[in-house]
Every structure is written in C-alpha cells, then in structure tokens.
Amino acid sequence: MKVRDIWAAVIQHIDPSVAPRRGGLAPGGPQRRAGLRAAAAVTCLLGLGALTAGCPLCDGNDVGCEDSVEISGPIGIAVDAPAHLTIEACWKQRCSTVTLISDAPRPQHTPLSASAAIEGGRILCQLADLDPTNTHWEIRIAFVPDPNTDLEDGEVYTVRVVDDDAQRELVSLERSVTYEEVSPGKEGAFCTSCSHAQIEIPPPAAE
C-alpha cells in the first residue's frame, strides 16, 4: 500500500463520512474540510516521525567520525627523562603553538595532552610512552578542521618540535597529503564518512 493510501485511510477513519470522490470535494462544508486538512497534516508529521524513529539511518550503526590529519612518531628525548617541548603546527600556512611539559616519566597509556585553536579548526597534541619497546617519547599531533571547512588533496602540513631545555630542534617536518575517505560504520546513503591522512615522523637520528 502506498503512503498516500495509508494517510487517506487514516483520514477516513477520523471521519467515516468522508470518502474520496473523483473531481469532488469532501462533504461537510469549509469548516469540516479545514479540520480534516489539519488532522491530515498532524498525521503526516507523526507518520514521518515514526518512520524516522523506527528505521536506522545507517543499519543501526551510529559510529561517527570527523575529518583529521594525524602526525605521530618518536622524538629525540628518552622516556626516562623530563620533556619540556614547544610545538609549532601549521596547516596551509596557518599556525598555532602548543607547550607540553613533563617533569617525570609518564606511565604507559597516560598521555600528556594539550590543544589550541588554529584558523579553520584546532590541533590536539599528546606526549606519551605508548610503545614499551620504544626508548623515546612519542608525540601525536592531530589537525581537526571545523565542520564547514573543506579539505583538498595537496594541502601542506608542517610540524616543528623544540626541546626548550636544550634549545634543540627535535622534529622539523613538512608534508603534503592526499586524503583517504574512511567510514567507521557500514556503507549507506546516510552513513558517516570522513577524510583522513596519516603522517609518520621519521625515527630520531642516532646521537
């Protein structure tokens, strides 16, 4: 049965005296016809609401994601040493600076985090010791654009990490990226997908 037939049946149930007639109007005068139109409108809205509530838009999967570029890798400071870092992160020549300070080694899976706004989005930075086989601190920098910010292949990202204690440059990286479309949920017209790129920081040079 088509949707319009269902609504017609509902309207007729509201007032059994009303039956569709070819080329004619529902009997009962303008007031009754106005009341029926209002009832039909309410029924339509309720019907649409029920359809939306009862039908998962993405096969029942509500996992979402957001566009991002992640730059990660070890830096030239041993995990058993303090780390006082200044991080300058740029996207399309739009830059922001973040400071990360750790005066003692951090336990595994407990990253030190900081964030800052950047034109068109924000950057999220983490200093962590997530790989027990790694002898250096690791850093992760995520660029997350605002929802209304478009991403285009070929955009350039740069990161500079400085050891504030030794005034030594630990990381100096510049990369252009090609974004990959990823979907953490299932495929479908209403399923969430987003653009992502991953950049690995080269291992520190041997001292």
PDB file of C-alpha atoms in Angstrom:
ATOM      1  CA  MET A   1       0.000   0.000   0.000  1.00  0.00           C
ATOM      2  CA  LYS A   2       1.353   3.420  -0.900  1.00  0.00           C
ATOM      3  CA  VAL A   3       1.934   6.073   1.754  1.00  0.00           C
ATOM      4  CA  ARG A   4      -0.814   8.336   0.350  1.00  0.00           C
ATOM      5  CA  ASP A   5      -3.273   5.443   0.542  1.00  0.00           C
ATOM      6  CA  ILE A   6      -2.368   4.879   4.208  1.00  0.00           C
ATOM      7  CA  TRP A   7      -2.950   8.545   5.027  1.00  0.00           C
ATOM      8  CA  ALA A   8      -6.251   8.528   3.118  1.00  0.00           C
ATOM      9  CA  ALA A   9      -7.360   5.531   5.173  1.00  0.00           C
ATOM     10  CA  VAL A  10      -6.393   7.324   8.386  1.00  0.00           C
ATOM     11  CA  ILE A  11      -8.346  10.421   7.400  1.00  0.00           C
ATOM     12  CA  GLN A  12     -11.393   8.317   6.524  1.00  0.00           C
ATOM     13  CA  HIS A  13     -11.079   6.607   9.909  1.00  0.00           C
ATOM     14  CA  ILE A  14     -11.133  10.006  11.617  1.00  0.00           C
ATOM     15  CA  ASP A  15     -14.404  10.838   9.834  1.00  0.00           C
ATOM     16  CA  PRO A  16     -16.065   7.841   8.104  1.00  0.00           C
ATOM     17  CA  SER A  17     -18.419  10.134   6.217  1.00  0.00           C
ATOM     18  CA  VAL A  18     -15.500  11.363   4.195  1.00  0.00           C
ATOM     19  CA  ALA A  19     -14.613   9.231   1.182  1.00  0.00           C
ATOM     20  CA  PRO A  20     -12.519  10.299  -1.804  1.00  0.00           C
ATOM     21  CA  ARG A  21     -14.634  11.301  -4.777  1.00  0.00           C
ATOM     22  CA  ARG A  22     -13.288  11.932  -8.218  1.00  0.00           C
ATOM     23  CA  GLY A  23     -13.422  15.555  -9.181  1.00  0.00           C
ATOM     24  CA  GLY A  24     -15.227  16.468  -5.970  1.00  0.00           C
ATOM     25  CA  LEU A  25     -14.554  17.861  -2.521  1.00  0.00           C
ATOM     26  CA  ALA A  26     -15.159  16.207   0.795  1.00  0.00           C
ATOM     27  CA  PRO A  27     -18.709  16.931   2.013  1.00  0.00           C
ATOM     28  CA  GLY A  28     -19.453  18.871   5.136  1.00  0.00           C
ATOM     29  CA  GLY A  29     -18.546  22.432   4.241  1.00  0.00           C
ATOM     30  CA  PRO A  30     -15.409  24.545   4.619  1.00  0.00           C
ATOM     31  CA  GLN A  31     -15.049  24.061   8.391  1.00  0.00           C
ATOM     32  CA  ARG A  32     -15.049  20.286   8.168  1.00  0.00           C
ATOM     33  CA  ARG A  33     -12.646  20.324   5.231  1.00  0.00           C
ATOM     34  CA  ALA A  34     -10.302  22.645   7.154  1.00  0.00           C
ATOM     35  CA  GLY A  35     -10.426  20.345  10.177  1.00  0.00           C
ATOM     36  CA  LEU A  36      -9.632  17.340   8.008  1.00  0.00           C
ATOM     37  CA  ARG A  37      -6.696  19.127   6.424  1.00  0.00           C
ATOM     38  CA  ALA A  38      -5.315  19.921   9.884  1.00  0.00           C
ATOM     39  CA  ALA A  39      -5.793  16.315  11.004  1.00  0.00           C
ATOM     40  CA  ALA A  40      -4.067  15.093   7.857  1.00  0.00           C
ATOM     41  CA  ALA A  41      -1.111  17.413   8.469  1.00  0.00           C
ATOM     42  CA  VAL A  42      -0.699  16.163  12.026  1.00  0.00           C
ATOM     43  CA  THR A  43      -0.960  12.578  10.812  1.00  0.00           C
ATOM     44  CA  CYS A  44       1.717  13.204   8.193  1.00  0.00           C
ATOM     45  CA  LEU A  45       4.109  14.651  10.761  1.00  0.00           C
ATOM     46  CA  LEU A  46       3.510  11.790  13.177  1.00  0.00           C
ATOM     47  CA  GLY A  47       3.965   9.289  10.374  1.00  0.00           C
ATOM     48  CA  LEU A  48       7.263  10.822   9.293  1.00  0.00           C
ATOM     49  CA  GLY A  49       8.442  10.888  12.885  1.00  0.00           C
ATOM     50  CA  ALA A  50       7.588   7.218  13.324  1.00  0.00           C
ATOM     51  CA  LEU A  51       9.353   6.295  10.109  1.00  0.00           C
ATOM     52  CA  THR A  52      12.478   8.180  11.151  1.00  0.00           C
ATOM     53  CA  ALA A  53      12.490   6.725  14.655  1.00  0.00           C
ATOM     54  CA  GLY A  54      11.837   3.196  13.513  1.00  0.00           C
ATOM     55  CA  CYS A  55      14.285   2.987  10.619  1.00  0.00           C
ATOM     56  CA  PRO A  56      18.015   3.150  11.402  1.00  0.00           C
ATOM     57  CA  LEU A  57      19.721   5.570   9.039  1.00  0.00           C
ATOM     58  CA  CYS A  58      22.907   3.549   8.923  1.00  0.00           C
ATOM     59  CA  ASP A  59      21.866  -0.061   9.524  1.00  0.00           C
ATOM     60  CA  GLY A  60      21.732   0.560  13.262  1.00  0.00           C
ATOM     61  CA  ASN A  61      25.320   1.815  13.399  1.00  0.00           C
ATOM     62  CA  ASP A  62      25.704   5.241  14.991  1.00  0.00           C
ATOM     63  CA  VAL A  63      29.513   5.324  14.933  1.00  0.00           C
ATOM     64  CA  GLY A  64      30.676   8.733  13.762  1.00  0.00           C
ATOM     65  CA  CYS A  65      33.993  10.256  12.753  1.00  0.00           C
ATOM     66  CA  GLU A  66      35.463  13.611  11.888  1.00  0.00           C
ATOM     67  CA  ASP A  67      37.963  14.802   9.318  1.00  0.00           C
ATOM     68  CA  SER A  68      41.527  14.744  10.636  1.00  0.00           C
ATOM     69  CA  VAL A  69      45.217  14.539   9.851  1.00  0.00           C
ATOM     70  CA  GLU A  70      47.454  12.772  12.376  1.00  0.00           C
ATOM     71  CA  ILE A  71      51.208  13.258  12.623  1.00  0.00           C
ATOM     72  CA  SER A  72      52.922  10.886  15.021  1.00  0.00           C
ATOM     73  CA  GLY A  73      56.235   9.296  15.915  1.00  0.00           C
ATOM     74  CA  PRO A  74      59.117   9.263  18.394  1.00  0.00           C
ATOM     75  CA  ILE A  75      61.162  12.315  19.291  1.00  0.00           C
ATOM     76  CA  GLY A  76      64.764  12.515  20.442  1.00  0.00           C
ATOM     77  CA  ILE A  77      64.163  12.508  24.214  1.00  0.00           C
ATOM     78  CA  ALA A  78      64.491   9.331  26.269  1.00  0.00           C
ATOM     79  CA  VAL A  79      61.331   8.184  28.031  1.00  0.00           C
ATOM     80  CA  ASP A  80      63.083   8.265  31.427  1.00  0.00           C
ATOM     81  CA  ALA A  81      63.952  11.969  31.061  1.00  0.00           C
ATOM     82  CA  PRO A  82      61.810  15.089  31.564  1.00  0.00           C
ATOM     83  CA  ALA A  83      60.357  16.668  28.442  1.00  0.00           C
ATOM     84  CA  HIS A  84      59.736  20.401  28.033  1.00  0.00           C
ATOM     85  CA  LEU A  85      58.517  20.948  24.480  1.00  0.00           C
ATOM     86  CA  THR A  86      57.246  23.733  22.280  1.00  0.00           C
ATOM     87  CA  ILE A  87      55.291  22.505  19.259  1.00  0.00           C
ATOM     88  CA  GLU A  88      54.536  24.704  16.275  1.00  0.00           C
ATOM     89  CA  ALA A  89      51.970  23.117  13.978  1.00  0.00           C
ATOM     90  CA  CYS A  90      50.865  24.634  10.673  1.00  0.00           C
ATOM     91  CA  TRP A  91      48.228  23.803   8.107  1.00  0.00           C
ATOM     92  CA  LYS A  92      48.133  25.763   4.839  1.00  0.00           C
ATOM     93  CA  GLN A  93      50.454  28.341   6.488  1.00  0.00           C
ATOM     94  CA  ARG A  94      48.027  28.775   9.381  1.00  0.00           C
ATOM     95  CA  CYS A  95      49.987  28.112  12.565  1.00  0.00           C
ATOM     96  CA  SER A  96      49.445  27.562  16.254  1.00  0.00           C
ATOM     97  CA  THR A  97      51.798  26.830  19.146  1.00  0.00           C
ATOM     98  CA  VAL A  98      51.368  24.344  21.999  1.00  0.00           C
ATOM     99  CA  THR A  99      53.553  23.695  25.051  1.00  0.00           C
ATOM    100  CA  LEU A 100      53.858  20.232  26.596  1.00  0.00           C
ATOM    101  CA  ILE A 101      55.738  19.808  29.884  1.00  0.00           C
ATOM    102  CA  SER A 102      56.540  16.592  31.722  1.00  0.00           C
ATOM    103  CA  ASP A 103      58.916  16.714  34.693  1.00  0.00           C
ATOM    104  CA  ALA A 104      58.868  12.960  35.198  1.00  0.00           C
ATOM    105  CA  PRO A 105      58.387   9.867  33.068  1.00  0.00           C
ATOM    106  CA  ARG A 106      54.732   9.226  32.326  1.00  0.00           C
ATOM    107  CA  PRO A 107      53.091   5.844  32.975  1.00  0.00           C
ATOM    108  CA  GLN A 108      52.108   3.834  29.909  1.00  0.00           C
ATOM    109  CA  HIS A 109      48.746   4.784  28.358  1.00  0.00           C
ATOM    110  CA  THR A 110      48.639   8.095  30.255  1.00  0.00           C
ATOM    111  CA  PRO A 111      49.417  10.746  27.663  1.00  0.00           C
ATOM    112  CA  LEU A 112      50.087  14.363  28.453  1.00  0.00           C
ATOM    113  CA  SER A 113      47.700  16.424  26.306  1.00  0.00           C
ATOM    114  CA  ALA A 114      47.183  19.995  25.139  1.00  0.00           C
ATOM    115  CA  SER A 115      45.159  21.682  22.423  1.00  0.00           C
ATOM    116  CA  ALA A 116      44.947  25.017  20.646  1.00  0.00           C
ATOM    117  CA  ALA A 117      42.765  26.739  18.090  1.00  0.00           C
ATOM    118  CA  ILE A 118      44.004  27.180  14.546  1.00  0.00           C
ATOM    119  CA  GLU A 119      42.275  29.120  11.793  1.00  0.00           C
ATOM    120  CA  GLY A 120      39.648  26.778  10.368  1.00  0.00           C
ATOM    121  CA  GLY A 121      39.915  24.190  13.143  1.00  0.00           C
ATOM    122  CA  ARG A 122      42.024  23.057  16.080  1.00  0.00           C
ATOM    123  CA  ILE A 123      45.106  20.992  16.884  1.00  0.00           C
ATOM    124  CA  LEU A 124      45.354  18.317  19.546  1.00  0.00           C
ATOM    125  CA  CYS A 125      48.786  17.266  20.871  1.00  0.00           C
ATOM    126  CA  GLN A 126      49.818  14.312  23.014  1.00  0.00           C
ATOM    127  CA  LEU A 127      53.119  13.331  24.568  1.00  0.00           C
ATOM    128  CA  ALA A 128      53.138   9.674  25.541  1.00  0.00           C
ATOM    129  CA  ASP A 129      55.073   6.469  26.038  1.00  0.00           C
ATOM    130  CA  LEU A 130      52.645   4.085  24.363  1.00  0.00           C
ATOM    131  CA  ASP A 131      55.122   1.608  22.906  1.00  0.00           C
ATOM    132  CA  PRO A 132      57.129  -0.175  25.623  1.00  0.00           C
ATOM    133  CA  THR A 133      59.775  -1.139  23.045  1.00  0.00           C
ATOM    134  CA  ASN A 134      60.404   2.492  22.141  1.00  0.00           C
ATOM    135  CA  THR A 135      63.212   4.268  24.006  1.00  0.00           C
ATOM    136  CA  HIS A 136      61.980   7.768  23.089  1.00  0.00           C
ATOM    137  CA  TRP A 137      58.945   9.816  23.932  1.00  0.00           C
ATOM    138  CA  GLU A 138      56.311   9.746  21.212  1.00  0.00           C
ATOM    139  CA  ILE A 139      54.317  12.715  20.047  1.00  0.00           C
ATOM    140  CA  ARG A 140      50.953  12.784  18.303  1.00  0.00           C
ATOM    141  CA  ILE A 141      49.523  15.877  16.655  1.00  0.00           C
ATOM    142  CA  ALA A 142      46.029  15.822  15.190  1.00  0.00           C
ATOM    143  CA  PHE A 143      44.671  18.570  12.940  1.00  0.00           C
ATOM    144  CA  VAL A 144      40.861  18.630  13.157  1.00  0.00           C
ATOM    145  CA  PRO A 145      39.121  21.106  10.815  1.00  0.00           C
ATOM    146  CA  ASP A 146      35.844  22.790  11.614  1.00  0.00           C
ATOM    147  CA  PRO A 147      32.744  21.027  10.185  1.00  0.00           C
ATOM    148  CA  ASN A 148      32.304  23.663   7.474  1.00  0.00           C
ATOM    149  CA  THR A 149      35.973  23.606   6.402  1.00  0.00           C
ATOM    150  CA  ASP A 150      36.679  21.817   3.132  1.00  0.00           C
ATOM    151  CA  LEU A 151      39.810  19.712   2.671  1.00  0.00           C
ATOM    152  CA  GLU A 152      41.667  19.393  -0.626  1.00  0.00           C
ATOM    153  CA  ASP A 153      44.382  16.986  -1.714  1.00  0.00           C
ATOM    154  CA  GLY A 154      47.814  18.587  -1.805  1.00  0.00           C
ATOM    155  CA  GLU A 155      47.419  20.633   1.374  1.00  0.00           C
ATOM    156  CA  VAL A 156      50.678  21.110   3.271  1.00  0.00           C
ATOM    157  CA  TYR A 157      51.214  20.361   6.959  1.00  0.00           C
ATOM    158  CA  THR A 158      54.325  21.344   8.884  1.00  0.00           C
ATOM    159  CA  VAL A 159      55.414  20.498  12.421  1.00  0.00           C
ATOM    160  CA  ARG A 160      58.363  21.804  14.405  1.00  0.00           C
ATOM    161  CA  VAL A 161      59.155  20.430  17.874  1.00  0.00           C
ATOM    162  CA  VAL A 162      61.772  22.130  20.054  1.00  0.00           C
ATOM    163  CA  ASP A 163      63.343  20.898  23.286  1.00  0.00           C
ATOM    164  CA  ASP A 164      63.075  24.023  25.446  1.00  0.00           C
ATOM    165  CA  ASP A 165      65.742  22.862  27.910  1.00  0.00           C
ATOM    166  CA  ALA A 166      68.467  22.280  25.334  1.00  0.00           C
ATOM    167  CA  GLN A 167      67.055  24.691  22.734  1.00  0.00           C
ATOM    168  CA  ARG A 168      67.370  21.843  20.269  1.00  0.00           C
ATOM    169  CA  GLU A 169      65.100  21.162  17.333  1.00  0.00           C
ATOM    170  CA  LEU A 170      63.763  17.619  17.647  1.00  0.00           C
ATOM    171  CA  VAL A 171      61.372  17.460  14.706  1.00  0.00           C
ATOM    172  CA  SER A 172      61.170  19.528  11.546  1.00  0.00           C
ATOM    173  CA  LEU A 173      58.678  18.067   9.104  1.00  0.00           C
ATOM    174  CA  GLU A 174      56.753  19.309   6.082  1.00  0.00           C
ATOM    175  CA  ARG A 175      54.403  17.100   4.058  1.00  0.00           C
ATOM    176  CA  SER A 176      51.639  17.453   1.505  1.00  0.00           C
ATOM    177  CA  VAL A 177      48.825  14.939   1.869  1.00  0.00           C
ATOM    178  CA  THR A 178      46.288  13.024  -0.177  1.00  0.00           C
ATOM    179  CA  TYR A 179      43.201  12.380   1.900  1.00  0.00           C
ATOM    180  CA  GLU A 180      41.609   8.974   2.233  1.00  0.00           C
ATOM    181  CA  GLU A 181      37.860   8.610   2.641  1.00  0.00           C
ATOM    182  CA  VAL A 182      37.143   6.400   5.638  1.00  0.00           C
ATOM    183  CA  SER A 183      33.873   5.114   7.072  1.00  0.00           C
ATOM    184  CA  PRO A 184      33.893   3.530  10.541  1.00  0.00           C
ATOM    185  CA  GLY A 185      30.285   2.422  10.106  1.00  0.00           C
ATOM    186  CA  LYS A 186      28.558   0.495   7.353  1.00  0.00           C
ATOM    187  CA  GLU A 187      28.142   1.626   3.786  1.00  0.00           C
ATOM    188  CA  GLY A 188      24.951   3.518   3.005  1.00  0.00           C
ATOM    189  CA  ALA A 189      23.495   6.806   1.862  1.00  0.00           C
ATOM    190  CA  PHE A 190      23.180   8.122   5.431  1.00  0.00           C
ATOM    191  CA  CYS A 191      26.336   6.575   6.922  1.00  0.00           C
ATOM    192  CA  THR A 192      29.069   8.856   8.231  1.00  0.00           C
ATOM    193  CA  SER A 193      32.340   9.080   6.357  1.00  0.00           C
ATOM    194  CA  CYS A 194      35.256  11.458   6.701  1.00  0.00           C
ATOM    195  CA  SER A 195      38.615  12.430   5.234  1.00  0.00           C
ATOM    196  CA  HIS A 196      41.799  11.287   6.944  1.00  0.00           C
ATOM    197  CA  ALA A 197      45.548  11.337   6.383  1.00  0.00           C
ATOM    198  CA  GLN A 198      48.408   9.844   8.407  1.00  0.00           C
ATOM    199  CA  ILE A 199      51.981  11.174   8.528  1.00  0.00           C
ATOM    200  CA  GLU A 200      54.765   9.300  10.304  1.00  0.00           C
ATOM    201  CA  ILE A 201      57.625  11.188  11.944  1.00  0.00           C
ATOM    202  CA  PRO A 202      60.953   9.582  10.997  1.00  0.00           C
ATOM    203  CA  PRO A 203      62.908   7.994  13.870  1.00  0.00           C
ATOM    204  CA  PRO A 204      65.402  10.323  15.560  1.00  0.00           C
ATOM    205  CA  ALA A 205      68.919  10.297  14.191  1.00  0.00           C
ATOM    206  CA  ALA A 206      71.421   8.308  16.216  1.00  0.00           C
ATOM    207  CA  GLU A 207      73.344  10.514  18.611  1.00  0.00           C
TER     208      GLU A 207
END
